[in-house]
Short mmCIF file of C-alpha atoms in Angstrom, two decimals:
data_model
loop_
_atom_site.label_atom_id
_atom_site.label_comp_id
_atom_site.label_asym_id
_atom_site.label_seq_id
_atom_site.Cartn_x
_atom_site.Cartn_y
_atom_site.Cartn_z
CA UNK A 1 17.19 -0.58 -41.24
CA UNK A 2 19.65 -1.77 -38.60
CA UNK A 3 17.86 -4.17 -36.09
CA UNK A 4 17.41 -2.80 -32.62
CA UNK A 5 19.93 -4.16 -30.16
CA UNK A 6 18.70 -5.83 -26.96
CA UNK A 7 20.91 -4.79 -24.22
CA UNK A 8 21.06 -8.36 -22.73
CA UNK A 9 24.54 -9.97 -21.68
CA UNK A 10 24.82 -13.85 -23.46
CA UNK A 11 22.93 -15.20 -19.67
CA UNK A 12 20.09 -12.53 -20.23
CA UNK A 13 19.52 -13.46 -23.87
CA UNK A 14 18.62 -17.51 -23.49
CA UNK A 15 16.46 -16.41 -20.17
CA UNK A 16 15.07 -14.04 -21.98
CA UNK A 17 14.60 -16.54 -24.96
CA UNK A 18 13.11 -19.48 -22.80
CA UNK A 19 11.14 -17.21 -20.40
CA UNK A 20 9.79 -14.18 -22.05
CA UNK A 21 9.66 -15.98 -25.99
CA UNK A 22 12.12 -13.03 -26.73
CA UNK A 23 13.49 -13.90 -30.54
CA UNK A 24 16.64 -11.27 -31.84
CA UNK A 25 15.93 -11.96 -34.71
CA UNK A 26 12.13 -10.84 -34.95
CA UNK A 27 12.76 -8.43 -32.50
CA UNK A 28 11.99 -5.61 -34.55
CA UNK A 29 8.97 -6.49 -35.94
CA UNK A 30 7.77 -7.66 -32.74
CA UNK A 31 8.64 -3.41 -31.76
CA UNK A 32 6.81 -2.37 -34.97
CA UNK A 33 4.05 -4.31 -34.12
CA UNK A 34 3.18 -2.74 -31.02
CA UNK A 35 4.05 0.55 -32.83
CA UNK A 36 1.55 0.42 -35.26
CA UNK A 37 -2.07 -0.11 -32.98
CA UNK A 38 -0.49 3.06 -31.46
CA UNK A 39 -3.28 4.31 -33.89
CA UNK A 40 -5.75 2.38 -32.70
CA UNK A 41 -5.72 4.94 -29.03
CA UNK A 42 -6.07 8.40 -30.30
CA UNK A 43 -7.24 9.41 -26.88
CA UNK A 44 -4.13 8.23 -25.57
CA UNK A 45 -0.86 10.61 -25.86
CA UNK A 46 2.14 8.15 -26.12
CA UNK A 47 4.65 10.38 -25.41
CA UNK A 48 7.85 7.86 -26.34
CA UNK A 49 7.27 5.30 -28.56
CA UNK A 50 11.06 4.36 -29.14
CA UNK A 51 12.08 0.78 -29.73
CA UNK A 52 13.97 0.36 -26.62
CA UNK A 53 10.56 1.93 -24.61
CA UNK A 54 8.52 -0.42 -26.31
CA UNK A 55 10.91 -3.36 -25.85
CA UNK A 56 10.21 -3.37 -21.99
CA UNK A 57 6.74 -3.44 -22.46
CA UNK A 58 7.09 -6.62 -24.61
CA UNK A 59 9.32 -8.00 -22.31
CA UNK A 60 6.76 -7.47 -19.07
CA UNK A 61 4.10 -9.43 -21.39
CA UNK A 62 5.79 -12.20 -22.82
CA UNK A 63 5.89 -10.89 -26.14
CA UNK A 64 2.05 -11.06 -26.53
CA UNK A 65 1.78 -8.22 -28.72
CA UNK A 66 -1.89 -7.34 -27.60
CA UNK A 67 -0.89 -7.85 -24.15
CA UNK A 68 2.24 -5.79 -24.34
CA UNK A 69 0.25 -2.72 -25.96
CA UNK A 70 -2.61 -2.82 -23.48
CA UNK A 71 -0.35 -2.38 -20.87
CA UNK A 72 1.86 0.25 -22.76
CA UNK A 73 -1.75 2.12 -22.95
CA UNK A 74 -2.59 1.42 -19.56
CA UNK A 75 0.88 2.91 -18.65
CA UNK A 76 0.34 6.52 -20.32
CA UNK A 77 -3.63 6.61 -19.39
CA UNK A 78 -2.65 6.25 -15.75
CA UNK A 79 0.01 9.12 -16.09
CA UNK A 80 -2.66 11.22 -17.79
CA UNK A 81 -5.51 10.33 -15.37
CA UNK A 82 -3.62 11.01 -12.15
CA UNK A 83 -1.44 13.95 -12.73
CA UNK A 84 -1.32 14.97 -9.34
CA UNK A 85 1.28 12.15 -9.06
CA UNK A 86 3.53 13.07 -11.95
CA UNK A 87 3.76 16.69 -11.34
CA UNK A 88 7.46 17.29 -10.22
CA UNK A 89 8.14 13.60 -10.62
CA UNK A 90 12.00 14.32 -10.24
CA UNK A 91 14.49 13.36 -7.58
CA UNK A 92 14.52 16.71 -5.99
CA UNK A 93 10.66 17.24 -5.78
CA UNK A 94 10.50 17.59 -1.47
CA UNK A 95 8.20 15.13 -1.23
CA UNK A 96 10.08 12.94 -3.28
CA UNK A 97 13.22 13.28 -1.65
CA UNK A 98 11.87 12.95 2.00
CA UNK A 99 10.41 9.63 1.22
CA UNK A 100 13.89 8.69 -0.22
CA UNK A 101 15.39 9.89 2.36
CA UNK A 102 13.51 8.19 4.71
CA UNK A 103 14.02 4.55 2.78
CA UNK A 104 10.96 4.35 0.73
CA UNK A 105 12.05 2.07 -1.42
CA UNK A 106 15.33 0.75 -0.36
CA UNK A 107 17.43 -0.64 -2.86
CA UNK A 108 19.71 -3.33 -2.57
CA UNK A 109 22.97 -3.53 -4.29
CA UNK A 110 23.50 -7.10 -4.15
CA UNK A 111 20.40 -9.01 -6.44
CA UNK A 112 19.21 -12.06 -5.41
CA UNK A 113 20.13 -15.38 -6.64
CA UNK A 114 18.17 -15.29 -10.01
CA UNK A 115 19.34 -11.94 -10.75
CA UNK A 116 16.22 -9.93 -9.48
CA UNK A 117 16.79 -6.63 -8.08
CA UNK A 118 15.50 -6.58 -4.21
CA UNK A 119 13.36 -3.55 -2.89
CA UNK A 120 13.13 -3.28 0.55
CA UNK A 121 10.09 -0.80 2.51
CA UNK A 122 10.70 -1.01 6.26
CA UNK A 123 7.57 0.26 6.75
CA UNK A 124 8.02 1.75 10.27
CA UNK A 125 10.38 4.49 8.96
CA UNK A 126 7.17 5.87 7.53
CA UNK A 127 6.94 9.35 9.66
CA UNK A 128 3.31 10.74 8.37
CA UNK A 129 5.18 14.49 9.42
CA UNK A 130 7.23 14.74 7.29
CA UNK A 131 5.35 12.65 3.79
CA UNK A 132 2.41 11.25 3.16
CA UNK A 133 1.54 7.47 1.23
CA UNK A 134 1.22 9.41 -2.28
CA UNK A 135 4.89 10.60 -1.44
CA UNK A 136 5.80 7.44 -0.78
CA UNK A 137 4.32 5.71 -4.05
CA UNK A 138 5.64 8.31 -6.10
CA UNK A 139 9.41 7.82 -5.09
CA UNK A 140 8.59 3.93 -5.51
CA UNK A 141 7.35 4.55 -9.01
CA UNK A 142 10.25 7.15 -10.01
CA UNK A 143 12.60 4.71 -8.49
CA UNK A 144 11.09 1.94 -10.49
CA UNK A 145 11.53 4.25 -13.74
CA UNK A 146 15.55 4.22 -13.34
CA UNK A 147 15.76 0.82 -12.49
CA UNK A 148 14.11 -0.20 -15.86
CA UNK A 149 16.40 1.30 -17.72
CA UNK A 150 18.59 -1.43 -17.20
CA UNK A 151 17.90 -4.18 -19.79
CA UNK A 152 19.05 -6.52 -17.63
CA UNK A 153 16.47 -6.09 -15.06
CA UNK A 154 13.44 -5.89 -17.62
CA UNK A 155 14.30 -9.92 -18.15
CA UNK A 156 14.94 -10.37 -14.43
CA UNK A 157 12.61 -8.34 -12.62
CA UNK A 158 12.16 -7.86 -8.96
CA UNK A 159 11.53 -9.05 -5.78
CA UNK A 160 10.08 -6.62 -3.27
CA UNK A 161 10.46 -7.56 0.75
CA UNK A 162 8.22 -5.24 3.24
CA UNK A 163 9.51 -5.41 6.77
CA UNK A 164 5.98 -4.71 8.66
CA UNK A 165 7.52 -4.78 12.60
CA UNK A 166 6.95 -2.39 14.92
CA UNK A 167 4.22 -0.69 12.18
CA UNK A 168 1.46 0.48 14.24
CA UNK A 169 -2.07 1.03 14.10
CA UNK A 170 -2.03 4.19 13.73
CA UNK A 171 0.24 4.25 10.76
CA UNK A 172 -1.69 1.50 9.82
CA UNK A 173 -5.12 3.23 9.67
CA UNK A 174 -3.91 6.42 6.60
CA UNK A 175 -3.78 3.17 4.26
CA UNK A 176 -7.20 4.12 2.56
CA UNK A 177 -8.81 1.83 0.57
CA UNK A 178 -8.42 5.07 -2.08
CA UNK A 179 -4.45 5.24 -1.98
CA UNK A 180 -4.58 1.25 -1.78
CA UNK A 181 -6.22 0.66 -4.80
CA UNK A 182 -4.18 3.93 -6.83
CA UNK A 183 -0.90 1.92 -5.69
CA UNK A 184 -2.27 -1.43 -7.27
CA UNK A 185 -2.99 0.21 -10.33
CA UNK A 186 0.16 2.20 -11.00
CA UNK A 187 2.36 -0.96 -9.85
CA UNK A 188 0.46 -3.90 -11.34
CA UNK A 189 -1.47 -2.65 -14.31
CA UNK A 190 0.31 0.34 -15.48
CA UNK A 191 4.24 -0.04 -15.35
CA UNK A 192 5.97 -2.54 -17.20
CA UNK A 193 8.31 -4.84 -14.56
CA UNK A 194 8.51 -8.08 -13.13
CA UNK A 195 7.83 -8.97 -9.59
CA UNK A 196 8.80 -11.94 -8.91
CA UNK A 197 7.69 -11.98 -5.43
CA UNK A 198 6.21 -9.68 -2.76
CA UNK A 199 7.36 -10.84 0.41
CA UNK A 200 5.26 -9.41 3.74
CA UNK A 201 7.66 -9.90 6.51
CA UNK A 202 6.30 -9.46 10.46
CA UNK A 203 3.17 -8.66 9.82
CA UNK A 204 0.48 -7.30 12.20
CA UNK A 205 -3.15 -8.78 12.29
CA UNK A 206 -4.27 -5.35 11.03
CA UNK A 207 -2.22 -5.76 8.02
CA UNK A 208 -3.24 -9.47 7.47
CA UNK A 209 -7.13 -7.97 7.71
CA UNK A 210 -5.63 -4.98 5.24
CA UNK A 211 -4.23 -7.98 2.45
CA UNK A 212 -7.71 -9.43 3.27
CA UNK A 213 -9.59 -6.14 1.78
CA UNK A 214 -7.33 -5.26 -1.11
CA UNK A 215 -7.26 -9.22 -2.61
CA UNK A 216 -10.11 -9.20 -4.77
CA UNK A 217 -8.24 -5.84 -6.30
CA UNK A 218 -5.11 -8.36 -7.46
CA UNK A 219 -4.79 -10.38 -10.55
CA UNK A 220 -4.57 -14.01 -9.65
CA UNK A 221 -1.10 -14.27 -10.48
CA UNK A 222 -0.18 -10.86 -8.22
CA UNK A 223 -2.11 -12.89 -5.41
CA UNK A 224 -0.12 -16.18 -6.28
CA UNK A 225 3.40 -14.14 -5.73
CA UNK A 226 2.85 -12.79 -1.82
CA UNK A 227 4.10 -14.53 0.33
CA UNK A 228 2.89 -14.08 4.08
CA UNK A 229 5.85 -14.83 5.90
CA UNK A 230 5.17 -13.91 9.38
CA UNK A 231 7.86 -14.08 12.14
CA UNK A 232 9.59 -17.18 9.96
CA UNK A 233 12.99 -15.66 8.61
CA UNK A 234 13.32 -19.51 7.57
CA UNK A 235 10.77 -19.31 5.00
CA UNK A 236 11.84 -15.59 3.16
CA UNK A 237 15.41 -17.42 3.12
CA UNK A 238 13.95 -20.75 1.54
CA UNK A 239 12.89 -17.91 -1.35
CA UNK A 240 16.04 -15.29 -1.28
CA UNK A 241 19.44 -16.63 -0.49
CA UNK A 242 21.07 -15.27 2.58
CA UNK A 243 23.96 -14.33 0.88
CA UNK A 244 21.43 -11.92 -0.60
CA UNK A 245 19.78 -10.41 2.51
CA UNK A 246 21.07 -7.96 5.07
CA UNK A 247 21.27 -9.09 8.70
CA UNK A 248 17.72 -7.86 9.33
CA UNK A 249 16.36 -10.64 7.37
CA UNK A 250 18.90 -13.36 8.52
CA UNK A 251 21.60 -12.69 5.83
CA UNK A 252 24.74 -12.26 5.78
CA UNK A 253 25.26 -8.65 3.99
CA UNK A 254 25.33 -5.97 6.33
CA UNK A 255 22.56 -4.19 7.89
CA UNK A 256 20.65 -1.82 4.87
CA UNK A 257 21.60 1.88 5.16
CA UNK A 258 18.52 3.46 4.73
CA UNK A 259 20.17 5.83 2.50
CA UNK A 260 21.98 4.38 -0.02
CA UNK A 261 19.29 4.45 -2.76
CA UNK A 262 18.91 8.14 -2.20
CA UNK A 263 22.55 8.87 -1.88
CA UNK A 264 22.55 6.66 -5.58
CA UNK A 265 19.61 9.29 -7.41
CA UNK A 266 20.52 12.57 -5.03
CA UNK A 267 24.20 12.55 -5.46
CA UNK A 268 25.56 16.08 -3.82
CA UNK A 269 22.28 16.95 -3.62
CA UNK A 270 21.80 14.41 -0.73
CA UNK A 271 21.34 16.18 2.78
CA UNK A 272 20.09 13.92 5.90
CA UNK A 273 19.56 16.74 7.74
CA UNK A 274 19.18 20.03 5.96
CA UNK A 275 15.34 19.31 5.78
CA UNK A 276 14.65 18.09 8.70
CA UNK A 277 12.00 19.91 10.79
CA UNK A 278 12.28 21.07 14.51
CA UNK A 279 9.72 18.97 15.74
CA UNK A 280 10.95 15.65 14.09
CA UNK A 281 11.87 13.64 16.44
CA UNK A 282 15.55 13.21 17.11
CA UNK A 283 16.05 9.95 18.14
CA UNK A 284 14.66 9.41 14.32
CA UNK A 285 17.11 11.40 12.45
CA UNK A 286 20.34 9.66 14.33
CA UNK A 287 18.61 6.04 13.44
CA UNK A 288 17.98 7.17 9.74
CA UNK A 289 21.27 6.02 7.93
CA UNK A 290 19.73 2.26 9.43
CA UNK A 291 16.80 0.47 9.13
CA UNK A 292 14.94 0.53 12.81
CA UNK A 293 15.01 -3.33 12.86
CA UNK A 294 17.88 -5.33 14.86
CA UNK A 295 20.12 -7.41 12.70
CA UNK A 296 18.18 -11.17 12.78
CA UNK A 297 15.73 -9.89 15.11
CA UNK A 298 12.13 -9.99 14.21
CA UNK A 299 9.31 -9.18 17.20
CA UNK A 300 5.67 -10.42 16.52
CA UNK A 301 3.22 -8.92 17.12
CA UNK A 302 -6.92 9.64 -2.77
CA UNK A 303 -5.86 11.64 -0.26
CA UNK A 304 -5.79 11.02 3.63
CA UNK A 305 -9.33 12.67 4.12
CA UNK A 306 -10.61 9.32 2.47
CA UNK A 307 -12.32 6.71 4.53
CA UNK A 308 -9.59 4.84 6.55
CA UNK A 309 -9.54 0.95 5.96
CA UNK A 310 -8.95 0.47 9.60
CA UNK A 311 -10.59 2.71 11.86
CA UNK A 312 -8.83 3.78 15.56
CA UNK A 313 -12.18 3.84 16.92
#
């Protein structure tokens, strides 16, 4: 039996080696292991078991075995427990494409200096017209299932950067403790990738209250890789080299086009305005191909019938 092949340039394979305890040589019996307490979870449909499937959850747990199959479980219980979020999980699902659309996630070209791919939610551009937060997790999570495709990025992981200005209270109040905690569980115990930091960016004091609530649902070492950054650009840059950022953040890459990740999955499908509504507001749909946030500029400052987390009144 050939051995399975790991995808990783010559740089990928000694991170991989030092970080993750990935051996080539073992590599398939490290698969096989996994493969075999499939057994063990006949409530559980595994509906791809391949090696190179099972490779990413290896690489997302160190190559603990155990650890690597819980979370390969975890990953197809949460797709059979909520399949509300997985029906017409494809690009061109409206709700889908709106929040892609609309820059939810943003996806930046350029990684950052350890080879991490950068996700960007500007979370103003988040019209509650035109999607709501379940439309917005599910383009994050289908989004996340392209990008791990890339072996490369299973070793390096992520770094996600939420740009909170100009987010008001309003918007701030459909965060339900409800969608909170479905988010947590579909990004940190269910889906096999590396964050290597979650950086909040101009937050509120509604938000800081929000982080407040939804802490005890983190593991410690989630917890250990936010960073609360504030109105201090110095401090995201001491983490994520300028040459790395777009102006917003201090960098020196151009301002993020909103659209580029969904131009990237849409292709000709892409329209920024065929779906646009009559009441949207205009001034909106000019700004979208741009985040709303002034190059280097940074101002201080479940469904949605579940009990908001901060209430208007």
């Amino acid at each position: 039996m050939s051995k399975p092949h790991s995808g990783l340039s010559s740089e990928a394979t000694e991170k991989a080696r030092l970080e993750l305890n990935e051996n080539p040589d073992t590599l398939h019996h490290d698969i096989q292991q996994v493969r075999d307490m499939i057994v063990t979870r006949p409530d559980i449909g595994f509906l791809r078991t391949d090696d190179d499937f099972i490779l990413r959850f290896l690489r997302a747990r160190k190559f603990n075995q155990s650890e690597s199959f819980r979370l390969l479980s975890q990953y197809f219980l949460f797709r059979q427990q909520h399949l509300h979020i997985f029906h017409s999980f494809k690009v061109d699902d409206p709700g889908i494409k709106r929040a892609l659309m609309d820059g939810f996630p943003g996806v930046l070209e350029t990684p950052d200096q350890h080879g991490r791919k950068i996700l960007l939610l500007f979370a103003s551009n988040w019209d509650q017209n035109r999607h709501s937060f379940m439309d917005i997790l599910r383009a994050i999570l289908l989004s996340l299932e392209v990008l791990i495709e890339n072996p490369e990025l299973q070793v390096n992981g992520f770094v996600l950067i939420i740009d909170w200005s100009n987010f008001s209270f309003k918007q701030a109040s459909k965060l339900t403790p409800n969608v909170l905690r479905l988010a947590i569980e579909g990004l940190q115990d269910s889906f096999p990738a590396r964050f290597g930091g979650i950086h909040f960016v101009n937050q509120p004091w509604y938000i800081q209250a929000m982080y407040t609530i939804i802490k005890p649902f983190l593991k410690d070492k989630t917890r250990k890789r936010i960073y609360l950054h504030g109105n201090n650009l110095t401090s995201l840059q001491q983490l994520i080299g300028v040459e790395c950022l777009p102006s917003e953040f201090g960098g020196s890459l151009p301002p993020y086009d909103v659209g580029l990740w969904a131009r990237t999955l849409l292709g000709p499908d892409y329209s920024d305005e065929s779906e646009y509504t009559l009441t949207y507001d205009a001034l909106h749909v000019i700004n979208r191909s741009q985040s709303v946030v002034e190059p280097g500029t940074l101002k201080s400052a479940d469904r949605e019938t579940s009990t908001p987390l901060l209430a208007l009144d």
